[in-house]
PDB file of C-alpha atoms in Angstrom:
ATOM      1  CA  MET F   1     -71.269  34.461 -89.468  1.00 54.00           C
ATOM      2  CA  LYS F   2     -74.316  33.404 -91.506  1.00 62.00           C
ATOM      3  CA  GLU F   3     -73.571  31.840 -94.889  1.00 71.00           C
ATOM      4  CA  ILE F   4     -74.945  33.757 -97.890  1.00 83.00           C
ATOM      5  CA  SER F   5     -76.253  32.036-101.021  1.00 88.00           C
ATOM      6  CA  THR F   6     -75.243  33.541-104.362  1.00 93.00           C
ATOM      7  CA  ARG F   7     -76.006  32.678-108.001  1.00 95.00           C
ATOM      8  CA  THR F   8     -74.547  34.479-111.022  1.00 95.00           C
ATOM      9  CA  VAL F   9     -75.323  33.692-114.662  1.00 95.00           C
ATOM     10  CA  LEU F  10     -73.303  35.468-117.384  1.00 94.00           C
ATOM     11  CA  LEU F  11     -74.810  35.428-120.881  1.00 93.00           C
ATOM     12  CA  HIS F  12     -72.832  36.061-124.056  1.00 89.00           C
ATOM     13  CA  HIS F  13     -73.569  39.806-124.164  1.00 87.00           C
ATOM     14  CA  GLN F  14     -72.122  40.075-120.639  1.00 89.00           C
ATOM     15  CA  HIS F  15     -68.920  38.011-120.897  1.00 88.00           C
ATOM     16  CA  HIS F  16     -68.189  38.425-124.671  1.00 86.00           C
ATOM     17  CA  ILE F  17     -66.248  35.134-124.904  1.00 89.00           C
ATOM     18  CA  PRO F  18     -66.622  33.612-128.406  1.00 89.00           C
ATOM     19  CA  ARG F  19     -68.487  30.277-128.551  1.00 93.00           C
ATOM     20  CA  VAL F  20     -69.460  30.465-124.843  1.00 94.00           C
ATOM     21  CA  LYS F  21     -73.235  30.821-124.557  1.00 94.00           C
ATOM     22  CA  GLN F  22     -73.389  30.906-120.765  1.00 95.00           C
ATOM     23  CA  PHE F  23     -70.999  30.921-117.817  1.00 96.00           C
ATOM     24  CA  GLY F  24     -72.455  30.465-114.358  1.00 96.00           C
ATOM     25  CA  HIS F  25     -71.654  29.948-110.714  1.00 97.00           C
ATOM     26  CA  TYR F  26     -73.609  29.318-107.541  1.00 96.00           C
ATOM     27  CA  ARG F  27     -72.679  28.929-103.897  1.00 94.00           C
ATOM     28  CA  TYR F  28     -75.677  27.809-101.843  1.00 94.00           C
ATOM     29  CA  ALA F  29     -75.815  27.826 -98.055  1.00 90.00           C
ATOM     30  CA  MET F  30     -79.008  25.740 -98.266  1.00 89.00           C
ATOM     31  CA  ALA F  31     -80.824  23.743-100.928  1.00 89.00           C
ATOM     32  CA  LYS F  32     -82.698  25.495-103.752  1.00 91.00           C
ATOM     33  CA  PRO F  33     -85.408  24.240-106.157  1.00 90.00           C
ATOM     34  CA  GLY F  34     -84.168  21.590-108.578  1.00 90.00           C
ATOM     35  CA  LEU F  35     -83.766  21.798-112.345  1.00 93.00           C
ATOM     36  CA  GLU F  36     -86.745  20.938-114.539  1.00 93.00           C
ATOM     37  CA  THR F  37     -86.195  18.742-117.586  1.00 94.00           C
ATOM     38  CA  HIS F  38     -84.494  20.696-120.381  1.00 95.00           C
ATOM     39  CA  PHE F  39     -81.830  20.347-123.073  1.00 94.00           C
ATOM     40  CA  HIS F  40     -79.296  22.567-124.849  1.00 95.00           C
ATOM     41  CA  ALA F  41     -79.509  22.491-128.637  1.00 95.00           C
ATOM     42  CA  ASP F  42     -76.041  21.881-130.148  1.00 95.00           C
ATOM     43  CA  ILE F  43     -74.390  22.971-126.899  1.00 96.00           C
ATOM     44  CA  ILE F  44     -72.027  21.124-124.552  1.00 96.00           C
ATOM     45  CA  GLU F  45     -72.454  21.997-120.871  1.00 97.00           C
ATOM     46  CA  ILE F  46     -69.571  21.324-118.482  1.00 97.00           C
ATOM     47  CA  CYS F  47     -70.467  21.212-114.767  1.00 97.00           C
ATOM     48  CA  TYR F  48     -67.705  21.640-112.198  1.00 96.00           C
ATOM     49  CA  CYS F  49     -68.915  20.652-108.709  1.00 94.00           C
ATOM     50  CA  LEU F  50     -66.507  22.222-106.210  1.00 93.00           C
ATOM     51  CA  ASP F  51     -68.362  21.492-102.975  1.00 89.00           C
ATOM     52  CA  GLY F  52     -71.318  19.417-101.848  1.00 86.00           C
ATOM     53  CA  VAL F  53     -73.221  16.668-103.648  1.00 85.00           C
ATOM     54  CA  GLN F  54     -75.537  17.066-106.644  1.00 89.00           C
ATOM     55  CA  GLN F  55     -77.738  14.591-108.518  1.00 87.00           C
ATOM     56  CA  TYR F  56     -78.226  14.813-112.281  1.00 93.00           C
ATOM     57  CA  ILE F  57     -80.231  12.591-114.597  1.00 92.00           C
ATOM     58  CA  VAL F  58     -79.140  12.715-118.248  1.00 94.00           C
ATOM     59  CA  GLU F  59     -81.307  10.682-120.638  1.00 88.00           C
ATOM     60  CA  ASP F  60     -82.458   8.384-117.774  1.00 83.00           C
ATOM     61  CA  GLN F  61     -78.876   7.844-116.564  1.00 88.00           C
ATOM     62  CA  ARG F  62     -78.415   8.934-112.945  1.00 86.00           C
ATOM     63  CA  HIS F  63     -75.207  10.627-111.772  1.00 88.00           C
ATOM     64  CA  TYR F  64     -74.156  11.785-108.302  1.00 83.00           C
ATOM     65  CA  LEU F  65     -71.547  14.542-108.384  1.00 88.00           C
ATOM     66  CA  LYS F  66     -69.546  15.227-105.248  1.00 85.00           C
ATOM     67  CA  GLY F  67     -67.143  18.075-104.598  1.00 87.00           C
ATOM     68  CA  GLY F  68     -64.250  17.855-107.046  1.00 89.00           C
ATOM     69  CA  ASP F  69     -66.232  16.017-109.744  1.00 91.00           C
ATOM     70  CA  ILE F  70     -66.810  17.168-113.322  1.00 94.00           C
ATOM     71  CA  LEU F  71     -69.683  16.163-115.611  1.00 95.00           C
ATOM     72  CA  ILE F  72     -69.904  17.022-119.309  1.00 96.00           C
ATOM     73  CA  VAL F  73     -73.541  17.049-120.401  1.00 96.00           C
ATOM     74  CA  PRO F  74     -73.849  16.052-124.076  1.00 95.00           C
ATOM     75  CA  PRO F  75     -75.661  18.304-126.550  1.00 95.00           C
ATOM     76  CA  ASN F  76     -79.379  17.807-127.267  1.00 96.00           C
ATOM     77  CA  LYS F  77     -79.831  15.429-124.303  1.00 95.00           C
ATOM     78  CA  ALA F  78     -82.660  16.008-121.818  1.00 95.00           C
ATOM     79  CA  HIS F  79     -81.450  16.394-118.244  1.00 95.00           C
ATOM     80  CA  ASN F  80     -82.711  17.455-114.806  1.00 93.00           C
ATOM     81  CA  THR F  81     -82.001  16.930-111.112  1.00 91.00           C
ATOM     82  CA  GLY F  82     -84.497  14.059-110.846  1.00 85.00           C
ATOM     83  CA  GLY F  83     -86.912  15.847-108.543  1.00 81.00           C
ATOM     84  CA  MET F  84     -84.085  16.648-106.125  1.00 83.00           C
ATOM     85  CA  PRO F  85     -83.099  20.222-105.216  1.00 88.00           C
ATOM     86  CA  GLU F  86     -79.935  21.979-106.267  1.00 91.00           C
ATOM     87  CA  GLU F  87     -78.167  21.128-103.053  1.00 88.00           C
ATOM     88  CA  LYS F  88     -76.091  23.084-100.590  1.00 88.00           C
ATOM     89  CA  GLY F  89     -72.680  23.507-102.196  1.00 91.00           C
ATOM     90  CA  GLU F  90     -70.766  25.273-104.945  1.00 94.00           C
ATOM     91  CA  LEU F  91     -70.807  24.675-108.687  1.00 96.00           C
ATOM     92  CA  TYR F  92     -69.609  26.332-111.915  1.00 97.00           C
ATOM     93  CA  TRP F  93     -70.941  25.590-115.381  1.00 97.00           C
ATOM     94  CA  ILE F  94     -69.909  26.572-118.912  1.00 97.00           C
ATOM     95  CA  GLN F  95     -72.002  26.138-122.068  1.00 97.00           C
ATOM     96  CA  LEU F  96     -70.067  25.852-125.340  1.00 96.00           C
ATOM     97  CA  LYS F  97     -71.669  26.204-128.777  1.00 94.00           C
ATOM     98  CA  LEU F  98     -70.748  23.427-131.202  1.00 92.00           C
ATOM     99  CA  SER F  99     -71.456  25.615-134.249  1.00 86.00           C
ATOM    100  CA  GLY F 100     -69.575  28.878-134.089  1.00 74.00           C
ATOM    101  CA  ASP F 101     -71.505  31.073-136.579  1.00 76.00           C
ATOM    102  CA  GLY F 102     -68.156  32.542-137.591  1.00 79.00           C
ATOM    103  CA  GLU F 103     -66.864  32.788-134.004  1.00 85.00           C
ATOM    104  CA  LYS F 104     -63.524  31.181-133.159  1.00 88.00           C
ATOM    105  CA  LEU F 105     -63.117  29.226-129.945  1.00 91.00           C
ATOM    106  CA  CYS F 106     -60.078  30.805-128.244  1.00 89.00           C
ATOM    107  CA  HIS F 107     -59.007  31.989-131.735  1.00 87.00           C
ATOM    108  CA  LEU F 108     -58.270  28.420-132.775  1.00 91.00           C
ATOM    109  CA  PRO F 109     -58.571  27.424-136.446  1.00 90.00           C
ATOM    110  CA  HIS F 110     -61.909  25.767-137.237  1.00 88.00           C
ATOM    111  CA  THR F 111     -60.384  22.273-137.505  1.00 90.00           C
ATOM    112  CA  LYS F 112     -58.679  22.511-134.105  1.00 92.00           C
ATOM    113  CA  SER F 113     -61.685  23.970-132.287  1.00 91.00           C
ATOM    114  CA  SER F 114     -63.836  21.192-133.780  1.00 90.00           C
ATOM    115  CA  LEU F 115     -61.317  18.603-132.588  1.00 93.00           C
ATOM    116  CA  LEU F 116     -61.337  19.991-129.036  1.00 94.00           C
ATOM    117  CA  LEU F 117     -65.131  20.192-128.831  1.00 93.00           C
ATOM    118  CA  ARG F 118     -65.583  16.742-130.357  1.00 93.00           C
ATOM    119  CA  SER F 119     -63.122  15.289-127.834  1.00 93.00           C
ATOM    120  CA  LEU F 120     -65.026  16.902-124.957  1.00 94.00           C
ATOM    121  CA  GLU F 121     -68.293  15.572-126.338  1.00 93.00           C
ATOM    122  CA  GLU F 122     -66.854  12.050-126.487  1.00 92.00           C
ATOM    123  CA  ALA F 123     -65.972  12.336-122.774  1.00 90.00           C
ATOM    124  CA  SER F 124     -69.544  13.365-121.881  1.00 90.00           C
ATOM    125  CA  ASN F 125     -72.071  11.761-119.539  1.00 88.00           C
ATOM    126  CA  ILE F 126     -69.440  10.065-117.345  1.00 86.00           C
ATOM    127  CA  PRO F 127     -68.471  11.986-114.161  1.00 89.00           C
ATOM    128  CA  PHE F 128     -64.749  12.178-113.398  1.00 90.00           C
ATOM    129  CA  ARG F 129     -62.486  13.754-110.811  1.00 87.00           C
ATOM    130  CA  GLY F 130     -61.194  17.282-111.213  1.00 89.00           C
ATOM    131  CA  ALA F 131     -58.074  18.851-109.728  1.00 87.00           C
ATOM    132  CA  GLN F 132     -57.015  21.932-107.767  1.00 88.00           C
ATOM    133  CA  GLN F 133     -55.707  23.733-110.859  1.00 91.00           C
ATOM    134  CA  VAL F 134     -59.175  23.491-112.430  1.00 93.00           C
ATOM    135  CA  LYS F 135     -60.714  25.328-109.475  1.00 93.00           C
ATOM    136  CA  GLU F 136     -58.044  28.035-109.686  1.00 94.00           C
ATOM    137  CA  LEU F 137     -58.652  28.472-113.433  1.00 95.00           C
ATOM    138  CA  LEU F 138     -62.421  28.681-112.917  1.00 95.00           C
ATOM    139  CA  VAL F 139     -62.158  31.325-110.199  1.00 94.00           C
ATOM    140  CA  GLU F 140     -59.786  33.481-112.252  1.00 94.00           C
ATOM    141  CA  LEU F 141     -61.731  33.063-115.496  1.00 94.00           C
ATOM    142  CA  PHE F 142     -65.053  33.881-113.842  1.00 94.00           C
ATOM    143  CA  ALA F 143     -63.613  36.986-112.201  1.00 92.00           C
ATOM    144  CA  LEU F 144     -62.275  38.206-115.571  1.00 91.00           C
ATOM    145  CA  SER F 145     -65.648  37.505-117.193  1.00 90.00           C
ATOM    146  CA  THR F 146     -67.744  39.665-114.886  1.00 86.00           C
ATOM    147  CA  TYR F 147     -66.709  42.966-116.463  1.00 80.00           C
ATOM    148  CA  GLU F 148     -66.060  44.318-119.948  1.00 75.00           C
ATOM    149  CA  ALA F 149     -62.424  43.475-120.586  1.00 69.00           C
ATOM    150  CA  MET F 150     -59.807  45.463-122.471  1.00 76.00           C
ATOM    151  CA  ASP F 151     -57.585  43.848-125.119  1.00 80.00           C
ATOM    152  CA  LEU F 152     -55.062  42.197-122.797  1.00 87.00           C
ATOM    153  CA  ASP F 153     -57.756  40.846-120.495  1.00 86.00           C
ATOM    154  CA  GLU F 154     -59.571  39.392-123.504  1.00 86.00           C
ATOM    155  CA  ILE F 155     -56.364  37.525-124.366  1.00 89.00           C
ATOM    156  CA  ARG F 156     -56.044  36.342-120.755  1.00 91.00           C
ATOM    157  CA  ARG F 157     -59.666  35.130-120.711  1.00 91.00           C
ATOM    158  CA  GLU F 158     -59.292  33.079-123.865  1.00 91.00           C
ATOM    159  CA  ALA F 159     -55.951  31.651-122.710  1.00 94.00           C
ATOM    160  CA  LEU F 160     -57.542  30.643-119.387  1.00 95.00           C
ATOM    161  CA  LEU F 161     -60.534  29.065-121.136  1.00 96.00           C
ATOM    162  CA  LEU F 162     -58.306  27.068-123.477  1.00 96.00           C
ATOM    163  CA  ARG F 163     -56.194  25.843-120.547  1.00 96.00           C
ATOM    164  CA  LEU F 164     -59.364  24.960-118.625  1.00 97.00           C
ATOM    165  CA  LEU F 165     -60.829  22.948-121.495  1.00 97.00           C
ATOM    166  CA  LEU F 166     -57.568  21.111-122.187  1.00 96.00           C
ATOM    167  CA  ASP F 167     -57.102  20.298-118.483  1.00 96.00           C
ATOM    168  CA  THR F 168     -60.713  19.091-118.318  1.00 95.00           C
ATOM    169  CA  LEU F 169     -60.120  16.813-121.291  1.00 93.00           C
ATOM    170  CA  ASP F 170     -56.914  15.435-119.735  1.00 92.00           C
ATOM    171  CA  LEU F 171     -58.680  14.742-116.434  1.00 92.00           C
ATOM    172  CA  SER F 172     -61.500  12.904-118.219  1.00 90.00           C
ATOM    173  CA  GLN F 173     -58.950  10.372-119.421  1.00 84.00           C
ATOM    174  CA  ARG F 174     -57.556   9.535-115.992  1.00 78.00           C
ATOM    175  CA  LYS F 175     -58.768   6.644-113.862  1.00 56.00           C
ATOM    176  CA  LEU F 176     -59.894   6.966-110.251  1.00 49.00           C
ATOM    177  CA  GLU F 177     -57.236   5.682-107.874  1.00 51.00           C
ATOM    178  CA  THR F 178     -58.238   2.261-106.514  1.00 50.00           C
ATOM    179  CA  GLU F 179     -56.884   3.039-103.039  1.00 55.00           C
ATOM    180  CA  VAL F 180     -59.020   6.181-102.746  1.00 62.00           C
ATOM    181  CA  SER F 181     -62.117   4.287-103.880  1.00 71.00           C
ATOM    182  CA  GLN F 182     -61.562   1.479-101.357  1.00 81.00           C
ATOM    183  CA  ARG F 183     -61.016   3.936 -98.516  1.00 85.00           C
ATOM    184  CA  VAL F 184     -64.230   5.817 -99.287  1.00 85.00           C
ATOM    185  CA  ILE F 185     -66.189   2.537 -99.464  1.00 87.00           C
ATOM    186  CA  LEU F 186     -64.815   1.548 -96.042  1.00 91.00           C
ATOM    187  CA  ILE F 187     -65.780   4.919 -94.536  1.00 92.00           C
ATOM    188  CA  ASP F 188     -69.230   4.837 -96.178  1.00 90.00           C
ATOM    189  CA  ASP F 189     -69.928   1.426 -94.686  1.00 92.00           C
ATOM    190  CA  PHE F 190     -68.906   2.595 -91.190  1.00 94.00           C
ATOM    191  CA  ILE F 191     -71.068   5.728 -91.418  1.00 94.00           C
ATOM    192  CA  GLU F 192     -74.120   3.781 -92.655  1.00 91.00           C
ATOM    193  CA  LYS F 193     -73.852   1.411 -89.669  1.00 93.00           C
ATOM    194  CA  ASN F 194     -73.485   4.251 -87.137  1.00 94.00           C
ATOM    195  CA  LEU F 195     -75.979   6.890 -88.304  1.00 91.00           C
ATOM    196  CA  TYR F 196     -77.864   6.578 -85.002  1.00 91.00           C
ATOM    197  CA  ARG F 197     -75.022   8.054 -82.908  1.00 91.00           C
ATOM    198  CA  ASN F 198     -72.441  10.817 -82.878  1.00 89.00           C
ATOM    199  CA  MET F 199     -69.350   9.955 -84.889  1.00 92.00           C
ATOM    200  CA  TYR F 200     -65.959  11.535 -84.393  1.00 93.00           C
ATOM    201  CA  VAL F 201     -63.300  12.416 -86.925  1.00 94.00           C
ATOM    202  CA  ASP F 202     -60.605  10.446 -85.120  1.00 94.00           C
ATOM    203  CA  GLU F 203     -62.755   7.287 -85.458  1.00 94.00           C
ATOM    204  CA  LEU F 204     -62.896   7.760 -89.229  1.00 94.00           C
ATOM    205  CA  ALA F 205     -59.182   8.518 -89.397  1.00 93.00           C
ATOM    206  CA  ASP F 206     -58.421   5.312 -87.486  1.00 93.00           C
ATOM    207  CA  LEU F 207     -60.354   3.319 -90.087  1.00 91.00           C
ATOM    208  CA  ILE F 208     -57.795   4.143 -92.771  1.00 90.00           C
ATOM    209  CA  GLN F 209     -54.887   4.414 -90.307  1.00 90.00           C
ATOM    210  CA  VAL F 210     -53.959   8.070 -90.791  1.00 89.00           C
ATOM    211  CA  SER F 211     -53.718  11.061 -88.434  1.00 90.00           C
ATOM    212  CA  THR F 212     -56.821  13.194 -87.796  1.00 92.00           C
ATOM    213  CA  GLY F 213     -55.207  16.248 -89.397  1.00 91.00           C
ATOM    214  CA  TYR F 214     -54.274  14.362 -92.558  1.00 89.00           C
ATOM    215  CA  PHE F 215     -57.695  12.718 -92.682  1.00 91.00           C
ATOM    216  CA  LYS F 216     -59.587  16.039 -92.681  1.00 90.00           C
ATOM    217  CA  ALA F 217     -57.598  17.357 -95.644  1.00 88.00           C
ATOM    218  CA  TRP F 218     -57.734  14.026 -97.507  1.00 86.00           C
ATOM    219  CA  PHE F 219     -61.473  13.627 -96.918  1.00 87.00           C
ATOM    220  CA  LYS F 220     -62.334  17.118 -98.150  1.00 84.00           C
ATOM    221  CA  LEU F 221     -60.188  16.627-101.239  1.00 77.00           C
ATOM    222  CA  ASN F 222     -61.751  13.283-102.175  1.00 77.00           C
ATOM    223  CA  THR F 223     -65.418  13.813-101.229  1.00 79.00           C
ATOM    224  CA  GLY F 224     -65.865  17.568-101.528  1.00 76.00           C
ATOM    225  CA  ASN F 225     -67.290  17.704 -97.984  1.00 82.00           C
ATOM    226  CA  THR F 226     -66.080  18.017 -94.436  1.00 89.00           C
ATOM    227  CA  PRO F 227     -66.706  14.827 -92.416  1.00 92.00           C
ATOM    228  CA  LYS F 228     -69.582  16.533 -90.565  1.00 92.00           C
ATOM    229  CA  GLU F 229     -71.298  17.631 -93.791  1.00 89.00           C
ATOM    230  CA  TYR F 230     -70.810  14.200 -95.332  1.00 90.00           C
ATOM    231  CA  ILE F 231     -72.363  12.459 -92.328  1.00 92.00           C
ATOM    232  CA  ASN F 232     -75.280  14.906 -92.273  1.00 90.00           C
ATOM    233  CA  ARG F 233     -75.953  14.256 -95.959  1.00 87.00           C
ATOM    234  CA  LYS F 234     -76.046  10.521 -95.261  1.00 90.00           C
ATOM    235  CA  ARG F 235     -78.437  11.134 -92.350  1.00 92.00           C
ATOM    236  CA  MET F 236     -80.730  13.240 -94.525  1.00 91.00           C
ATOM    237  CA  GLU F 237     -80.846  10.533 -97.203  1.00 87.00           C
ATOM    238  CA  LYS F 238     -81.801   8.007 -94.529  1.00 91.00           C
ATOM    239  CA  ALA F 239     -84.330  10.467 -93.078  1.00 92.00           C
ATOM    240  CA  LYS F 240     -86.106  10.685 -96.450  1.00 89.00           C
ATOM    241  CA  GLU F 241     -86.440   6.892 -96.405  1.00 89.00           C
ATOM    242  CA  ILE F 242     -87.868   6.540 -92.891  1.00 90.00           C
ATOM    243  CA  LEU F 243     -89.931   9.732 -92.455  1.00 91.00           C
ATOM    244  CA  PRO F 244     -92.973   8.271 -94.278  1.00 88.00           C
ATOM    245  CA  MET F 245     -92.846   5.166 -92.050  1.00 86.00           C
ATOM    246  CA  GLU F 246     -92.512   6.808 -88.614  1.00 76.00           C
ATOM    247  CA  SER F 247     -95.280   8.390 -86.570  1.00 75.00           C
ATOM    248  CA  SER F 248     -93.365  11.546 -85.652  1.00 89.00           C
ATOM    249  CA  VAL F 249     -90.489  13.746 -86.788  1.00 92.00           C
ATOM    250  CA  THR F 250     -89.067  13.580 -83.259  1.00 92.00           C
ATOM    251  CA  GLU F 251     -88.696   9.785 -83.461  1.00 92.00           C
ATOM    252  CA  VAL F 252     -86.777  10.099 -86.731  1.00 93.00           C
ATOM    253  CA  ALA F 253     -84.560  12.812 -85.262  1.00 93.00           C
ATOM    254  CA  TYR F 254     -83.607  10.673 -82.257  1.00 92.00           C
ATOM    255  CA  ALA F 255     -83.160   7.572 -84.434  1.00 91.00           C
ATOM    256  CA  LEU F 256     -80.533   9.476 -86.458  1.00 93.00           C
ATOM    257  CA  GLY F 257     -78.576  10.768 -83.480  1.00 90.00           C
ATOM    258  CA  PHE F 258     -80.018  14.298 -83.216  1.00 92.00           C
ATOM    259  CA  ASN F 259     -80.633  15.757 -79.767  1.00 90.00           C
ATOM    260  CA  SER F 260     -83.762  17.651 -80.810  1.00 92.00           C
ATOM    261  CA  SER F 261     -86.367  17.634 -83.554  1.00 92.00           C
ATOM    262  CA  GLN F 262     -85.802  21.371 -84.067  1.00 93.00           C
ATOM    263  CA  TYR F 263     -82.133  20.942 -84.967  1.00 93.00           C
ATOM    264  CA  PHE F 264     -82.981  17.926 -87.142  1.00 94.00           C
ATOM    265  CA  SER F 265     -85.575  20.015 -89.014  1.00 94.00           C
ATOM    266  CA  THR F 266     -83.060  22.819 -89.543  1.00 92.00           C
ATOM    267  CA  VAL F 267     -80.500  20.425 -91.023  1.00 91.00           C
ATOM    268  CA  PHE F 268     -83.149  18.668 -93.142  1.00 91.00           C
ATOM    269  CA  ARG F 269     -84.279  21.955 -94.702  1.00 89.00           C
ATOM    270  CA  LYS F 270     -80.666  22.978 -95.323  1.00 86.00           C
ATOM    271  CA  TYR F 271     -80.003  19.893 -97.437  1.00 85.00           C
ATOM    272  CA  THR F 272     -83.408  19.360 -99.070  1.00 85.00           C
ATOM    273  CA  GLY F 273     -85.016  22.807 -99.232  1.00 85.00           C
ATOM    274  CA  LYS F 274     -88.060  21.523 -97.297  1.00 87.00           C
ATOM    275  CA  SER F 275     -89.025  20.916 -93.686  1.00 91.00           C
ATOM    276  CA  PRO F 276     -89.652  17.264 -92.710  1.00 92.00           C
ATOM    277  CA  ARG F 277     -93.402  17.908 -92.527  1.00 91.00           C
ATOM    278  CA  GLU F 278     -93.430  19.573 -95.958  1.00 90.00           C
ATOM    279  CA  TYR F 279     -91.542  16.585 -97.350  1.00 89.00           C
ATOM    280  CA  ILE F 280     -94.094  14.135 -95.865  1.00 89.00           C
ATOM    281  CA  GLN F 281     -97.035  16.186 -97.186  1.00 88.00           C
ATOM    282  CA  GLU F 282     -95.537  16.265-100.696  1.00 85.00           C
ATOM    283  CA  LEU F 283     -95.116  12.477-100.643  1.00 82.00           C
ATOM    284  CA  LYS F 284     -98.719  12.003 -99.539  1.00 81.00           C
ATOM    285  CA  LYS F 285     -99.959  14.311-102.283  1.00 80.00           C
ATOM    286  CA  GLU F 286     -97.930  12.459-104.938  1.00 76.00           C
ATOM    287  CA  ARG F 287     -99.413   9.130-103.809  1.00 74.00           C
ATOM    288  CA  GLU F 288    -102.968  10.506-103.867  1.00 73.00           C
ATOM    289  CA  ASP F 289    -102.458  11.873-107.385  1.00 65.00           C
TER     290      ASP F 289
END
């Protein structure tokens, strides 16, 4: 079955949640155009990357979000995707107004809502790992926000939002497990050295001495990708480096372990939003300008 890309943006007059300017979600089966430079005046934006990998640049600081990561974008700070597309994957975002104009965040007293928002702002511009309960809260909250709610559903929405924000704040204060980090570094190094050939899941599992079944679940949880998607992303990053230096797309395809230039081109477009030839032409144009 063919994957379908979806993007939904709920503005305040659609979701009616106090102090929330915008609530959005996308699930892309292939890359889409990237974000131009912009900022949100007196607004905190929280990005929850559930699947895939996404680059953000906030005030010249580069971040790479992978599935399971959260990034809080500070208010009034210019940000974009650094010329990269919005990649294949899934992401939620919530924009919270710092000044309420009389609105109460989750019906909290002014002092407590200010404390919560200030704490989230202090945790901004440093990506951190999320958790399964955050995904569950996002899915339920978004579903409740897509229609005009009655009284009880309004209470449920605000309770879910408060739980989501508090859980996000708690997660921002945790440290990444050293063992997980070391395992991912080991796997990254192996993949980088073997991009030219087919790699198998059991090889990767053997690297960290776990079963193949356990590895698949562990890998998805800690990278946000299946092993195949992760390897393909690495290959596409390498492809962008060597395409301008090679005489043909076919040579690059074979050098990265693809059996045909057609399949390589399909995968390249899926992760970059462009064909290899379009990518080369854009680079040439940039250099001429």
